[in-house]
Short mmCIF file of C-alpha atoms and ligand atoms in Angstrom, two decimals:
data_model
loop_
_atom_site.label_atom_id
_atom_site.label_comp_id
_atom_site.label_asym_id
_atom_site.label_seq_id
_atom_site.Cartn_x
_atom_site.Cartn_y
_atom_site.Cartn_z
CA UNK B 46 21.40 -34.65 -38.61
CA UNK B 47 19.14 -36.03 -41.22
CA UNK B 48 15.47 -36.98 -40.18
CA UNK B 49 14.25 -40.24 -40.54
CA UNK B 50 10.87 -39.92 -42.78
CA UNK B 51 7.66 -40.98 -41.20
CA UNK B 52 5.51 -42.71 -43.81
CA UNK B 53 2.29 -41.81 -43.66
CA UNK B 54 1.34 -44.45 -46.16
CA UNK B 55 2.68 -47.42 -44.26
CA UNK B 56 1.36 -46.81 -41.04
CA UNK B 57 -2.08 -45.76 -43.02
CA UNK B 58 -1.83 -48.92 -44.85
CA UNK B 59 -1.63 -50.83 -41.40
CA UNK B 60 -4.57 -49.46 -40.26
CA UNK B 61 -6.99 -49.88 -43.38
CA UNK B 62 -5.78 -53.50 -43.14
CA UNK B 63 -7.24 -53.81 -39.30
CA UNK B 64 -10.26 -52.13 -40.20
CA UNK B 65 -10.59 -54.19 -43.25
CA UNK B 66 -9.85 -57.71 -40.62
CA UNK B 67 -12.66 -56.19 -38.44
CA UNK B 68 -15.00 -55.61 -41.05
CA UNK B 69 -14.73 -59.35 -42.58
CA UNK B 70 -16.11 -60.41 -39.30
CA UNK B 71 -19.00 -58.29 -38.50
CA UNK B 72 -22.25 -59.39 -39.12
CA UNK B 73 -23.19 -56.59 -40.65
CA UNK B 74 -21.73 -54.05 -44.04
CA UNK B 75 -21.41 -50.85 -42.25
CA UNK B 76 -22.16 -47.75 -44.00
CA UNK B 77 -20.67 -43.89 -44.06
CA UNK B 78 -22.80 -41.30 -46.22
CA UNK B 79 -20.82 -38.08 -46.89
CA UNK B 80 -22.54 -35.12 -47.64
CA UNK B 81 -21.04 -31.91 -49.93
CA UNK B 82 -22.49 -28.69 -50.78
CA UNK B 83 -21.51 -27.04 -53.26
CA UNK B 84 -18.41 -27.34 -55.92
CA UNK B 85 -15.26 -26.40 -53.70
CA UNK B 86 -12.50 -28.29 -55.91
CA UNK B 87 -10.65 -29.40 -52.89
CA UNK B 88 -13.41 -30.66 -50.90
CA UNK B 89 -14.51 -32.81 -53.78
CA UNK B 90 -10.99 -34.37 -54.35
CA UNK B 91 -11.07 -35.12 -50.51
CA UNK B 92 -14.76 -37.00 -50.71
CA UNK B 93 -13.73 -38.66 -53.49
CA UNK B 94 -10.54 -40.26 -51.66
CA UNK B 95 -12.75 -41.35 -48.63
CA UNK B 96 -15.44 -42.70 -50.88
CA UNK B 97 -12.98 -44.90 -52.99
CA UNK B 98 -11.66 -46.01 -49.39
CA UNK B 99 -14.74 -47.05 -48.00
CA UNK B 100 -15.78 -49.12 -50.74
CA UNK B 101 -11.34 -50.76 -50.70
CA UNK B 102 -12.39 -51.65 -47.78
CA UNK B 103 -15.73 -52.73 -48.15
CA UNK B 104 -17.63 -50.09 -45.84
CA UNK B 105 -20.88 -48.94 -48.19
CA UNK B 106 -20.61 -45.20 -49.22
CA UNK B 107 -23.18 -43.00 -50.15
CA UNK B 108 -22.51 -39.54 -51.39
CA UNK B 109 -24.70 -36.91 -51.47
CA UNK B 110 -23.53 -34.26 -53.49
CA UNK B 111 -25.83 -30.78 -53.05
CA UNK B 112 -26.04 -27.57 -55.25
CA UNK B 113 -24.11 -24.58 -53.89
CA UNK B 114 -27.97 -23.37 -53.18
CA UNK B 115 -28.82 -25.48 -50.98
CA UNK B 116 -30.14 -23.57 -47.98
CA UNK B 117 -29.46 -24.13 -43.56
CA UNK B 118 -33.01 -25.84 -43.38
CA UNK B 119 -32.77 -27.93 -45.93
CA UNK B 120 -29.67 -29.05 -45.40
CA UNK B 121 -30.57 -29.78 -41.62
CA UNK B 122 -33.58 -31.27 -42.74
CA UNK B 123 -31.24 -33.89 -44.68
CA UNK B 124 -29.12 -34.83 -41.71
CA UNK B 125 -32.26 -35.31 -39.08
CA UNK B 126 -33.43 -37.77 -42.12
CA UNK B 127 -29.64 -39.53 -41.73
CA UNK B 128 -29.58 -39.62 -38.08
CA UNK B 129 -32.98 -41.64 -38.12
CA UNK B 130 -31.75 -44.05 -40.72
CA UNK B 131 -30.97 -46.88 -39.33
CA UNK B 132 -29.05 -48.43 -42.34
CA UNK B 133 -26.49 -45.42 -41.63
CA UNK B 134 -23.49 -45.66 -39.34
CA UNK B 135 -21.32 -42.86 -39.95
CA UNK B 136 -22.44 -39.22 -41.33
CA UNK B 137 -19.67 -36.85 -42.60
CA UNK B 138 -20.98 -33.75 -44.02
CA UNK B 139 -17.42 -32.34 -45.63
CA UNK B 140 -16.24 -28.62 -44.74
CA UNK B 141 -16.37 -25.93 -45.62
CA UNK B 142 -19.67 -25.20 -45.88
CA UNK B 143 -21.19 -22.70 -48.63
CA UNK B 144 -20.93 -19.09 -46.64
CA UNK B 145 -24.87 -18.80 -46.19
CA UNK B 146 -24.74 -21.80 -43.62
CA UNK B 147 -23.89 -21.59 -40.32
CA UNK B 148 -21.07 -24.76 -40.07
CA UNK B 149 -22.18 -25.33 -36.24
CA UNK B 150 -25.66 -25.57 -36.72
CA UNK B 151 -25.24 -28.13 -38.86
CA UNK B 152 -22.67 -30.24 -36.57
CA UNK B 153 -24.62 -29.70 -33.41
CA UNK B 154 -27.09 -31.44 -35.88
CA UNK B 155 -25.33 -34.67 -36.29
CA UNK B 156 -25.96 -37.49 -34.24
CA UNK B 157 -23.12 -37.76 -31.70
CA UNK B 158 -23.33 -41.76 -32.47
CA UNK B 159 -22.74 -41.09 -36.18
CA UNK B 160 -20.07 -38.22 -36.13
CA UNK B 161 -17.23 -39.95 -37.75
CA UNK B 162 -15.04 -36.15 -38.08
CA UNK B 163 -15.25 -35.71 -33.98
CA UNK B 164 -17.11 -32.22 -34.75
CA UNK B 165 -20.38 -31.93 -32.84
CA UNK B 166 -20.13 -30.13 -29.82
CA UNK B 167 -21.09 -33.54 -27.44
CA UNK B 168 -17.70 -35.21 -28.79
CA UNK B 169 -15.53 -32.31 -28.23
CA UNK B 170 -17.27 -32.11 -25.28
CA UNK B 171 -16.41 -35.74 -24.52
CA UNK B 172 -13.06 -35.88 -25.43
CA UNK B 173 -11.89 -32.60 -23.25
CA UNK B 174 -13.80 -34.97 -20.67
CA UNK B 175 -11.43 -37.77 -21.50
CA UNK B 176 -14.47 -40.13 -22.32
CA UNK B 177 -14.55 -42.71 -25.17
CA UNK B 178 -15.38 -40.11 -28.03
CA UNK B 179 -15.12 -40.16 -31.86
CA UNK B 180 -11.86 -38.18 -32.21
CA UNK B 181 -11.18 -36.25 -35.13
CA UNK B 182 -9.56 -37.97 -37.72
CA UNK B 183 -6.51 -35.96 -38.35
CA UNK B 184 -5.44 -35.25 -34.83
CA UNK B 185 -5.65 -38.90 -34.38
CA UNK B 186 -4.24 -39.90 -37.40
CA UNK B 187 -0.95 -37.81 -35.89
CA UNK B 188 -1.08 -39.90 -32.33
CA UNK B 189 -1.18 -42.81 -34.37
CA UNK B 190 2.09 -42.05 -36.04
CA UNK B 191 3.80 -40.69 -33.37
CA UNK B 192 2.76 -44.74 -31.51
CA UNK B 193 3.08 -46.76 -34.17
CA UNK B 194 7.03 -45.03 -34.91
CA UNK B 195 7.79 -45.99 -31.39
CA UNK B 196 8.05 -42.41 -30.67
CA UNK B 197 7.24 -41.45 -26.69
CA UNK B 198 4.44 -38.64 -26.07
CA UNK B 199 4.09 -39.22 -22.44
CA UNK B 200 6.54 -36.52 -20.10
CA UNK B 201 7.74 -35.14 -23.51
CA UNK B 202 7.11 -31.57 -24.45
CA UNK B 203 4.69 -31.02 -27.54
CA UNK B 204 4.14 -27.92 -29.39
CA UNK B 205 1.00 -27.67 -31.37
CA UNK B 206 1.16 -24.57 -33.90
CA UNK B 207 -2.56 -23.89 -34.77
CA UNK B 208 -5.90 -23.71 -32.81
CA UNK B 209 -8.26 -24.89 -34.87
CA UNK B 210 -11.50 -26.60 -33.79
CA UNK B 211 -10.76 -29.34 -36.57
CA UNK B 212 -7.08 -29.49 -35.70
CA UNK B 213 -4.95 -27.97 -33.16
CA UNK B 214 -7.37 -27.52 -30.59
CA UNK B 215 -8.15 -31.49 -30.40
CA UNK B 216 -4.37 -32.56 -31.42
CA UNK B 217 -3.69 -30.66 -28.27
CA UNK B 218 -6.22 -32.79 -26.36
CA UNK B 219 -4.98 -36.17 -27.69
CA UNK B 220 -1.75 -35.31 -26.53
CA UNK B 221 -2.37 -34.07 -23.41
CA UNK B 222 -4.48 -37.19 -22.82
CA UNK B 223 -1.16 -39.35 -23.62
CA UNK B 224 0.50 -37.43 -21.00
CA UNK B 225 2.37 -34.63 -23.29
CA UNK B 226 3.25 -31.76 -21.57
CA UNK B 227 1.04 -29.06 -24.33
CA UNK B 228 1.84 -26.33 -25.47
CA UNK B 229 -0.73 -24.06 -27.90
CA UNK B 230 0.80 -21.27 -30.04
CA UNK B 231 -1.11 -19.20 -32.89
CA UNK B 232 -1.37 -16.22 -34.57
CA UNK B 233 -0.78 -13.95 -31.60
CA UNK B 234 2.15 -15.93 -29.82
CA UNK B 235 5.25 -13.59 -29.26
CA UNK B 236 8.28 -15.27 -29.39
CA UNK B 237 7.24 -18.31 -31.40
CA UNK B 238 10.49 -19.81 -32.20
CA UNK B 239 11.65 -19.51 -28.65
CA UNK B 240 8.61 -21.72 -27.81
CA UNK B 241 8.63 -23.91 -30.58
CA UNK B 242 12.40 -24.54 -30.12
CA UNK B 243 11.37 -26.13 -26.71
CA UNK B 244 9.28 -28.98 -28.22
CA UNK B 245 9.82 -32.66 -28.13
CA UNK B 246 7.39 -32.99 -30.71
CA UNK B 247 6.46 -30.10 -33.12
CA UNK B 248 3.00 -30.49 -34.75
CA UNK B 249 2.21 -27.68 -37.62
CA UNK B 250 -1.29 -27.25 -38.82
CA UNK B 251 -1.72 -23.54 -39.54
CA UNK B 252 -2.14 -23.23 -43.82
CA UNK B 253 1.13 -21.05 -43.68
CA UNK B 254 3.36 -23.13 -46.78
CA UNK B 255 7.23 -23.85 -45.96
CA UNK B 256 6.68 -21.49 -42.40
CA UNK B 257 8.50 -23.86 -39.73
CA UNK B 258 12.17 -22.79 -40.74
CA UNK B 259 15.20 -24.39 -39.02
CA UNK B 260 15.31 -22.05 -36.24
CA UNK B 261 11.76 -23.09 -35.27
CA UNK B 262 13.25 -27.17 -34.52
CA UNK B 263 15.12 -27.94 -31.88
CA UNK B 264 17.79 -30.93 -32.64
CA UNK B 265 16.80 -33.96 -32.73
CA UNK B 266 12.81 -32.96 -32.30
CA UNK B 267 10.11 -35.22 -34.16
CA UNK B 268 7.94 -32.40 -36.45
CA UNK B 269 4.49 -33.25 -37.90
CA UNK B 270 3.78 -31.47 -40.83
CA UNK B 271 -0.43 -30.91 -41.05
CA UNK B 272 -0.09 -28.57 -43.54
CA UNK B 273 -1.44 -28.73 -47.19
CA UNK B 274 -0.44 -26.22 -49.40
CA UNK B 275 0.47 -25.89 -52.68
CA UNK B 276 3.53 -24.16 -54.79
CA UNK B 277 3.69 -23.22 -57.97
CA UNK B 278 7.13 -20.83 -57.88
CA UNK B 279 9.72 -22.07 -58.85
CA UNK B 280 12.09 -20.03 -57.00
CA UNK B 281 10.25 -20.86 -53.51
CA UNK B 282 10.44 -24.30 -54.26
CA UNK B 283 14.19 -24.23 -54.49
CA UNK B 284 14.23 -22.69 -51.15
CA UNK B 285 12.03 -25.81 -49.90
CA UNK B 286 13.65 -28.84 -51.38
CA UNK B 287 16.95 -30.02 -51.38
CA UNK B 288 18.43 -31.66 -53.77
CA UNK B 289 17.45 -35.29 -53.04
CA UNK B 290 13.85 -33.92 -54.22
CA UNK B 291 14.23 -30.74 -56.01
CA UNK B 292 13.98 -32.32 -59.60
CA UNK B 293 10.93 -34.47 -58.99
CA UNK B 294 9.37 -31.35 -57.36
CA UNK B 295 10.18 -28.87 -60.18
CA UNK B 296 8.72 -31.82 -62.51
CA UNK B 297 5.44 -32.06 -60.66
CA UNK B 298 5.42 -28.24 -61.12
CA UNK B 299 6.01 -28.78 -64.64
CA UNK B 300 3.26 -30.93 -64.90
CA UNK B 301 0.43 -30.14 -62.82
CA UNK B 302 1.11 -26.66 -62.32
CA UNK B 303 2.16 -26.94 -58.43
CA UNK B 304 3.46 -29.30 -56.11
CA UNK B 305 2.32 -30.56 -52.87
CA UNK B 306 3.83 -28.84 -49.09
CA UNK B 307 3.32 -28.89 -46.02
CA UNK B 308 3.88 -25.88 -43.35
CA UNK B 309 7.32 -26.47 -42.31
CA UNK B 310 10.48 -26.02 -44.78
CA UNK B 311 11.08 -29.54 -45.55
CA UNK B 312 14.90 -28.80 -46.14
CA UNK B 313 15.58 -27.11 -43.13
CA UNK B 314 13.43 -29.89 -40.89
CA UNK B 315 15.48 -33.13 -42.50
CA UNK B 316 18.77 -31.08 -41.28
CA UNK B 317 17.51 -30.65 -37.67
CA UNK B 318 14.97 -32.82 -36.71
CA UNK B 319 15.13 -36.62 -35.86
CA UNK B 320 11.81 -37.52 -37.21
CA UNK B 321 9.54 -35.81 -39.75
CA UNK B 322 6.79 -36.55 -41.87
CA UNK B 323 6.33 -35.72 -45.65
CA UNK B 324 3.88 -33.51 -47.47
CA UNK B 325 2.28 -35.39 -49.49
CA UNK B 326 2.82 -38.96 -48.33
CA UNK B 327 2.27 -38.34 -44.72
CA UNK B 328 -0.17 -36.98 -42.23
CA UNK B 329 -2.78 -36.27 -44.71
CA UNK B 330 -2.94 -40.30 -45.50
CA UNK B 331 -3.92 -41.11 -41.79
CA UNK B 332 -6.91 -38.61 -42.27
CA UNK B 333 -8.79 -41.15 -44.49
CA UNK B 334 -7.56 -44.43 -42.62
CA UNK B 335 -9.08 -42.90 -39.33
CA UNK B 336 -12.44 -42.03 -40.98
CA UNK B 337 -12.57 -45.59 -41.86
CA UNK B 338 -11.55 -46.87 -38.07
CA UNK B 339 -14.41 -43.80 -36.97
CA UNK B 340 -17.13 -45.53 -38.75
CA UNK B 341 -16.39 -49.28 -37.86
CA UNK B 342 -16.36 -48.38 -34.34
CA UNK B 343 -19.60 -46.20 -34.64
CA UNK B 344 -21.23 -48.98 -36.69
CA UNK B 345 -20.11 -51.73 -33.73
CA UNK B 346 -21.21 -49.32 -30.53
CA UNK B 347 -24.49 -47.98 -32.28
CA UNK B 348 -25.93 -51.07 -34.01
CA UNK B 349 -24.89 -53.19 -30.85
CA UNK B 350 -26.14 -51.30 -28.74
CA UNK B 351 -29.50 -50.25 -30.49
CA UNK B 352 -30.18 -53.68 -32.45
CA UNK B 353 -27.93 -56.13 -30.05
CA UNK B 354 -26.60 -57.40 -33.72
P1 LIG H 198 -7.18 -22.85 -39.86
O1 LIG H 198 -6.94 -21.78 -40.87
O2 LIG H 198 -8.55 -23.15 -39.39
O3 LIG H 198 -6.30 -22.53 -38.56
C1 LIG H 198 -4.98 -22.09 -38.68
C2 LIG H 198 -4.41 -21.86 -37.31
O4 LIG H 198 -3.05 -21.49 -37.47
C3 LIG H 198 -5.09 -20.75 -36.52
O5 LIG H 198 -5.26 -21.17 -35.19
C4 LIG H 198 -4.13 -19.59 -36.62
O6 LIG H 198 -4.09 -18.77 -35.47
C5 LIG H 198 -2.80 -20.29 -36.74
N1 LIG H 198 -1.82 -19.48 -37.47
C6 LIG H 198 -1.99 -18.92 -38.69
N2 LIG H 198 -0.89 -18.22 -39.02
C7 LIG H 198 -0.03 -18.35 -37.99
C8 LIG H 198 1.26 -17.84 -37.74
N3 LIG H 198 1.92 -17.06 -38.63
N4 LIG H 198 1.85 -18.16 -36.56
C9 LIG H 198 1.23 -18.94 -35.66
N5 LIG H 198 -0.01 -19.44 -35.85
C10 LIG H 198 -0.62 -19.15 -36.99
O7 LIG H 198 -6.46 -24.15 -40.46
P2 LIG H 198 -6.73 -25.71 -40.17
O8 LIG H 198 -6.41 -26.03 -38.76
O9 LIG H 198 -8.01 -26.12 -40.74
O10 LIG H 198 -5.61 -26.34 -41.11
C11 LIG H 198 -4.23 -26.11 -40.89
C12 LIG H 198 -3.45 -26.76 -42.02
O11 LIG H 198 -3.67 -28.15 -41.99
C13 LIG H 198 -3.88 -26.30 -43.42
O12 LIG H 198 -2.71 -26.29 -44.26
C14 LIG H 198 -4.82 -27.40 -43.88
O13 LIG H 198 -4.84 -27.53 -45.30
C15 LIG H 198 -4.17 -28.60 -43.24
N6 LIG H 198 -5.09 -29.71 -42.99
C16 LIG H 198 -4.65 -30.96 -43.32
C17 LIG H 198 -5.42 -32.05 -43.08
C18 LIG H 198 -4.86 -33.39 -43.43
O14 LIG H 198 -5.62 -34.32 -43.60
N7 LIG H 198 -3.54 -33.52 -43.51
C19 LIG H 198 -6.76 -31.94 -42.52
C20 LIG H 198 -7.12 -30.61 -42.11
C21 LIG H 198 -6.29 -29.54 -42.37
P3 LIG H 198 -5.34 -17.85 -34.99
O15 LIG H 198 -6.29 -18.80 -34.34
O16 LIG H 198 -4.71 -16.91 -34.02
O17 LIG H 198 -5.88 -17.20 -36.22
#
């Protein structure tokens, strides 16, 4: 069997273009202000991609970018001041957080109303409730590939490999809320292929590169590759790419020093599964489009609500 790829871009595309249709007719320019402390490289490559987006799309952006010292109070201090602006919609303060702060403090902090990731304790809260919550954006970002590919959730076994509070815990929760059968696996599951072999739908998200091997997939399963790694060796990326990709991949390597993968084996997934989505090029685009959805619909319940605009 070879998988059908899931482009991220395309259904990501589809999405900015809806939010972009809803924002030409609101009475109102909606803005996100994203907040980073500190100079983690990653973090700012990821701001700057959901800045440029916002402003594509015509949603104002501010960024506030803070020094490394920047202490707890102060930086709770600067997201009280956000919640009471009114000109703000959507607050993002990007993770990780500098070691000295305490991450939670600071997302029980945000305005519920304004918490574009889904992080603060009330809209966990609410979606385990099953009420109308901000979801996080990469959880939903995977439902909305898994619709929009005409792939069924509901009755169908999913496997979620990770239990994070930013991924697998609420990608768990989505799908169980579209009627999945869930199943949660981690670092202390015994027997994790036997599990994993049992899923409908596979979703990885546990930072391991190239770990979802063939005998992890059952045939014909659709797998969601999370995962964002990167891999410099050579050798390993032989052992990840076939040879459809291997050349590009060695060039990128060539190039920038690494490529780009996800956590399952991308070889060994294309030969089992039925569906699969790429690293880069898939899950990881959804991410930004669903901030962008987040904020229009906080702007629309918040400023109707509070100003009847
Ligand atoms: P975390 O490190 O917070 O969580 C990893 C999870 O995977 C943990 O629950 C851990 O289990 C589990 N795990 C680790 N090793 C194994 C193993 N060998 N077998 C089974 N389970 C294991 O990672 P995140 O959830 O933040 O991110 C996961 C991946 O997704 C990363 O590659 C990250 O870069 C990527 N990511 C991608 C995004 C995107 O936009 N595409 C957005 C966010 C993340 P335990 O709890 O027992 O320790």
């Amino acid at each position: 069997m070879t998988a059908k790829i899931l482009s991220g871009a395309k259904i990501a595309n589809e999405i900015k273009q809806e939010v972009a249709e809803e924002i030409a007719i609101l009475p109102f320019r909606a803005t996100l202000t994203v907040v980073r402390v500190g100079e983690d490289k990653a973090s700012a490559v990821y701001v700057g991609s959901k800045v440029k987006t916002s402003e594509e799309l015509g949603i104002i952006s501010e960024h506030l970018h803070l020094s490394a010292e920047t202490t707890q109070a102060e930086l709770l201090e600067i997201v009280e001041k956000l919640n009471t602006r009114d000109d703000v919609d959507g607050i993002l303060v990007q993770l990780p957080l500098p070691k000295h702060i305490d991450e939670n403090a600071i997302l029980e902090k945000i305005s519920p109303e304004k918490d574009v990731d889904g992080f603060s304790p009330i809209n966990v809260g609410r979606l385990w409730q099953s009420q109308n919550a901000l979801a996080p954006c990469t959880p939903a970002g995977v439902i909305e590939i898994l619709k929009r590919s005409n792939i069924e959730i509901a009755g169908r076994h999913a496997v979620v490999l990770g239990r994070s509070n930013i991924v697998g815990k609420p990608m768990a929760m989505l799908l169980l809320q579209e009627n999945a059968t869930v199943t949660i696996c981690h670092s202390r599951t015994k027997n994790l292929a036997e599990i994993t072999r049992q899923a409908d739908i596979l979703v990885a998200a546990i930072g391991r590169t190239g770990f979802v091997r063939g005998e992890h997939i059952k045939e014909g399963a659709t797998v969601i590759d999370v995962g964002i790694n990167n891999v410099s060796d050579i050798e390993f990326a032989r052992e990840l790419f076939d040879e459809t990709e291997l050349e590009k991949r060695l060039n990128t390597i060539g190039k920038r020093g690494y490529t780009l993968v996800g956590d399952v084996n991308p070889k060994e997934a294309r030969e089992r599964a039925a569906y699969f989505t790429p690293v880069p090029g898939g899950v990881g685009l959804l991410t930004v489009a669903m901030l962008m959805k987040n904020t229009i619909e906080a702007a629309k319940k918040r400023r109707i609500m509070m100003n009847g605009e």
